Short mmCIF file of C-alpha atoms in Angstrom, two decimals:
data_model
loop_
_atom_site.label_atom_id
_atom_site.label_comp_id
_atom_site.label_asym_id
_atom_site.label_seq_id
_atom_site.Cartn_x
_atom_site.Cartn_y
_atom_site.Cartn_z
CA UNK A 1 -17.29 -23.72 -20.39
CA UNK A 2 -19.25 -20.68 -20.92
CA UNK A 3 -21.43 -18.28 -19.10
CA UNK A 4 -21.58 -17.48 -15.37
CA UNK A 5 -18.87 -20.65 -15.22
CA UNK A 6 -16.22 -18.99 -16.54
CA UNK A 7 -16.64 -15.76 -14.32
CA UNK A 8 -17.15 -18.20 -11.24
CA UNK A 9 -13.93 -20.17 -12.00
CA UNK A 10 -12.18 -16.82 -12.72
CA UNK A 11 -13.35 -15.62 -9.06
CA UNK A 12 -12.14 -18.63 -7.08
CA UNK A 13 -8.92 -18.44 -9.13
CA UNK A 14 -8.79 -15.53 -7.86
CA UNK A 15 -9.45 -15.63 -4.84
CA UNK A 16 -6.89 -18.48 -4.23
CA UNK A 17 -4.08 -16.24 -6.16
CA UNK A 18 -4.89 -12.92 -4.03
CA UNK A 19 -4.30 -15.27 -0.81
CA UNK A 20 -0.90 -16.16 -2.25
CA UNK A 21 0.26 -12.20 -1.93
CA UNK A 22 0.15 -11.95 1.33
CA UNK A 23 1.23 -15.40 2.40
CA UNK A 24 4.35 -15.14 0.29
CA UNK A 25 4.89 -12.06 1.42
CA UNK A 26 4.60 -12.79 4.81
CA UNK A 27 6.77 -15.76 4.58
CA UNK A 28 9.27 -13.60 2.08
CA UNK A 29 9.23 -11.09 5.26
CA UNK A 30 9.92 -13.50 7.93
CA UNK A 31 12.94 -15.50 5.73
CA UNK A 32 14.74 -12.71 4.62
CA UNK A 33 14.76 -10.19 7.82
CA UNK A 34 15.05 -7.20 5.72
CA UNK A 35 12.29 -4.57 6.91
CA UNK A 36 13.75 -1.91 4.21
CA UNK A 37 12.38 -4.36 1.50
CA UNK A 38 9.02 -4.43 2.65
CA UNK A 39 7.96 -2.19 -0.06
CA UNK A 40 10.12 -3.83 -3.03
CA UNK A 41 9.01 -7.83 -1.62
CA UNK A 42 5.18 -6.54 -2.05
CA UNK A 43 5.94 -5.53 -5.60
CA UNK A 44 7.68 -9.11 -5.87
CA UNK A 45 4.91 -11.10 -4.64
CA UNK A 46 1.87 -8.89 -6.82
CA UNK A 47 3.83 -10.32 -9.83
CA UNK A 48 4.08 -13.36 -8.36
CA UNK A 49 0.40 -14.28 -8.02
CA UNK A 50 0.16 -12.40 -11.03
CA UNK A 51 2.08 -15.10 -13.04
CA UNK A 52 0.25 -18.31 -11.07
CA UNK A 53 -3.21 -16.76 -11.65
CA UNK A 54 -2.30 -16.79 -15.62
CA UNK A 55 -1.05 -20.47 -15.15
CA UNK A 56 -4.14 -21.26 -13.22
CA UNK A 57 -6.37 -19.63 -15.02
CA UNK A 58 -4.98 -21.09 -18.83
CA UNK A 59 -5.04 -24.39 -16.86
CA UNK A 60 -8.54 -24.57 -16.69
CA UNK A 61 -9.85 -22.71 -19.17
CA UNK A 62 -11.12 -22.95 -22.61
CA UNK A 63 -10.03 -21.57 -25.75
CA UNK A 64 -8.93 -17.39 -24.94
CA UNK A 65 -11.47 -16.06 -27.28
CA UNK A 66 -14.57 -17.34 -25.06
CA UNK A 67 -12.32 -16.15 -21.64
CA UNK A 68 -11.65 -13.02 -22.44
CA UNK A 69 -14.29 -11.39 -20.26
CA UNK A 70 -13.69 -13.39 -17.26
CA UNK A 71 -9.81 -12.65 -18.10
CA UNK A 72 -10.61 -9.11 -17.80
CA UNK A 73 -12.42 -9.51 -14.76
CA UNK A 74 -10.03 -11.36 -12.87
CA UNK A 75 -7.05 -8.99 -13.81
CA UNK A 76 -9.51 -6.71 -12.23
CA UNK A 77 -10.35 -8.16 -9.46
CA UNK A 78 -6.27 -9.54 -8.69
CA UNK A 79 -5.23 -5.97 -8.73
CA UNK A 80 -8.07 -4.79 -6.45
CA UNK A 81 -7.46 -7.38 -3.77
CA UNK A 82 -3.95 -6.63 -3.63
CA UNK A 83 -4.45 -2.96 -3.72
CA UNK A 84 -6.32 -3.44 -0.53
CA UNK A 85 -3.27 -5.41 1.01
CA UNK A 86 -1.15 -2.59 0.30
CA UNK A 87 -3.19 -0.35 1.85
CA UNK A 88 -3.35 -2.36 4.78
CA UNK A 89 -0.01 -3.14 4.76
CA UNK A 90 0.64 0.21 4.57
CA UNK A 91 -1.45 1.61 7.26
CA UNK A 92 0.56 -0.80 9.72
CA UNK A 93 4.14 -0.25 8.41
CA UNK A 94 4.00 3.39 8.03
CA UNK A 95 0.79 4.87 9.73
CA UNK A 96 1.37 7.55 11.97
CA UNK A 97 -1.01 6.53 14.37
CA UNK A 98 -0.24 3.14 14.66
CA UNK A 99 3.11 3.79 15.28
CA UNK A 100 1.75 6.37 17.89
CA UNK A 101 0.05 3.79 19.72
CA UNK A 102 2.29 1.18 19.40
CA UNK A 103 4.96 2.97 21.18
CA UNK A 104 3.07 4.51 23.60
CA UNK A 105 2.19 0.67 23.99
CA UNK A 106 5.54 0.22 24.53
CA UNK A 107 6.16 2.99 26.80
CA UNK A 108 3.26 1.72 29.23
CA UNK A 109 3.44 5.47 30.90
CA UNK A 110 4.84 7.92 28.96
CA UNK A 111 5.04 12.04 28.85
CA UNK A 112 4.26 14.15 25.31
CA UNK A 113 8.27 14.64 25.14
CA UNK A 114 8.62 11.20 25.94
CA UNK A 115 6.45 10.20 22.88
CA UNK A 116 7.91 13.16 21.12
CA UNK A 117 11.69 12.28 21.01
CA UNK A 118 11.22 8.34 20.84
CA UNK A 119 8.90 7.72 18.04
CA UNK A 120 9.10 5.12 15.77
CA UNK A 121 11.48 3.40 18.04
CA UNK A 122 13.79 6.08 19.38
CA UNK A 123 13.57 8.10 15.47
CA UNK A 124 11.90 10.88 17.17
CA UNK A 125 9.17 13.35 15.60
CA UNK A 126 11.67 16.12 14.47
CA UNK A 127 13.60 13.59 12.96
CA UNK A 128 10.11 11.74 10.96
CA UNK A 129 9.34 15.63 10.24
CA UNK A 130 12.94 16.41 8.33
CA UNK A 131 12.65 13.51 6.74
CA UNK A 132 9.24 14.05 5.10
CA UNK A 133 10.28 17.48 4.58
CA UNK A 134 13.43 16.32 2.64
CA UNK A 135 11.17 13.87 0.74
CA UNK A 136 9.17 16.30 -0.06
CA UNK A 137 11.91 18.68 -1.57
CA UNK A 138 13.79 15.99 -3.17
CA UNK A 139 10.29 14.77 -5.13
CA UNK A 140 9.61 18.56 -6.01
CA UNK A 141 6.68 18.84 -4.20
CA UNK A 142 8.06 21.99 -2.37
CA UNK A 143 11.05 24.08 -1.97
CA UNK A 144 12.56 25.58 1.25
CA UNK A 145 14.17 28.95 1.36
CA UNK A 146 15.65 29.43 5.29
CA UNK A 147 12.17 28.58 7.03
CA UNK A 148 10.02 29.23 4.65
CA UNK A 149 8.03 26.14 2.54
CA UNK A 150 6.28 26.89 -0.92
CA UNK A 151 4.76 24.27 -2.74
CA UNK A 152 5.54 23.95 -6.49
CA UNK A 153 3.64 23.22 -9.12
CA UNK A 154 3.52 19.90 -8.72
CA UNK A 155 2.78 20.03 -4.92
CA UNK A 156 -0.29 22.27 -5.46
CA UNK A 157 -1.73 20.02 -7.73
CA UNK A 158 -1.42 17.48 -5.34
CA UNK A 159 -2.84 18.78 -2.84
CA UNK A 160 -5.64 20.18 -4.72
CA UNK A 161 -6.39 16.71 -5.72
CA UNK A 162 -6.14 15.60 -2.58
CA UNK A 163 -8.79 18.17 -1.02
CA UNK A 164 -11.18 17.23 -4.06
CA UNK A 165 -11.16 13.90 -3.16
CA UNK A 166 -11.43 14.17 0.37
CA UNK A 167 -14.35 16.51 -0.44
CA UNK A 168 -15.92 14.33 -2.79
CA UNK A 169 -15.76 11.22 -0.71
CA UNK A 170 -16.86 13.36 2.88
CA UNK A 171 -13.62 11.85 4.16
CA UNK A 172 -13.12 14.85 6.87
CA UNK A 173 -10.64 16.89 8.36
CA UNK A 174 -7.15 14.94 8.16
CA UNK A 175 -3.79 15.11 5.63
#
């Protein structure tokens, strides 16, 4: 095989492979009942489809030195697929506003203080606050001294980054 062939067997490969992430993950999820290893599982299940695409892939394919192109494009396209299940994995598990509307879902009719102290399922916004604050500290992206927060280093960089990108792409007003 040679030629457009080998790039077109590489993408349905693929393709079937990057479907595999979130189906395992999925089923790994509903099995195992253990939301605290969403993160870990997702990890799990990239390597997973990792592995079967090489199987798949060395399956069908022709000596490596002709495949190395469509190799390298598959890796490529693998990890982009499942970058873009993490991020919308991500967005659902942890999102802010999702879990704002899903409890005020839940609420039906709720107040500001209502939303306030019950979010994320009773956690409460102070509590979601501390804890990102403490993350925050702990990952020496800032220090606290009585009230006062002062980004290190590290955390200026960060954020710098951050408002370059956001720049660069026109992404808006937002954290």
């Amino acid at each position: 095989m040679s030629g457009a062939p080998q790039y077109l067997l590489a993408f349905f490969i693929t393709l079937i492979t990057a479907a595999s992430i979130p189906a395992l993950h999925i089923s790994v999820l509903h099995i195992f009942q253990k939301p605290e290893k969403t993160v870990p599982w997702t990890f799990g299940c990239f390597l997973f489809s990792f592995v079967l695409w090489n199987a798949l892939f060395f399956y069908t394919k022709d000596p490596i030195a002709s495949a190395l192109p469509a190799l390298l494009s598959g890796y490529a396209l693998l990890g982009f697929l499942w970058l873009g299940y993490m991020e919308m994995m991500f967005k659902i598990y942890r999102g802010f506003s999702h879990t704002l509307v899903t409890d005020v879902l839940r609420m039906q009719s709720a107040t500001l203080t209502d939303i306030t102290t019950n979010f994320a399922e009773g956690v409460g916004m102070d509590t979601m606050f501390d804890r990102r604050i403490e993350t925050l500290k702990s990952t020496h992206f800032l220090t606290q001294q009585n009230d006062v927060l002062t980004l290190t280093s590290k955390g200026k960089n960060a954020a710098r980054m951050g408002i370059f990108f956001k720049s660069f792409l026109k992404l808006g007003k937002g954290g």
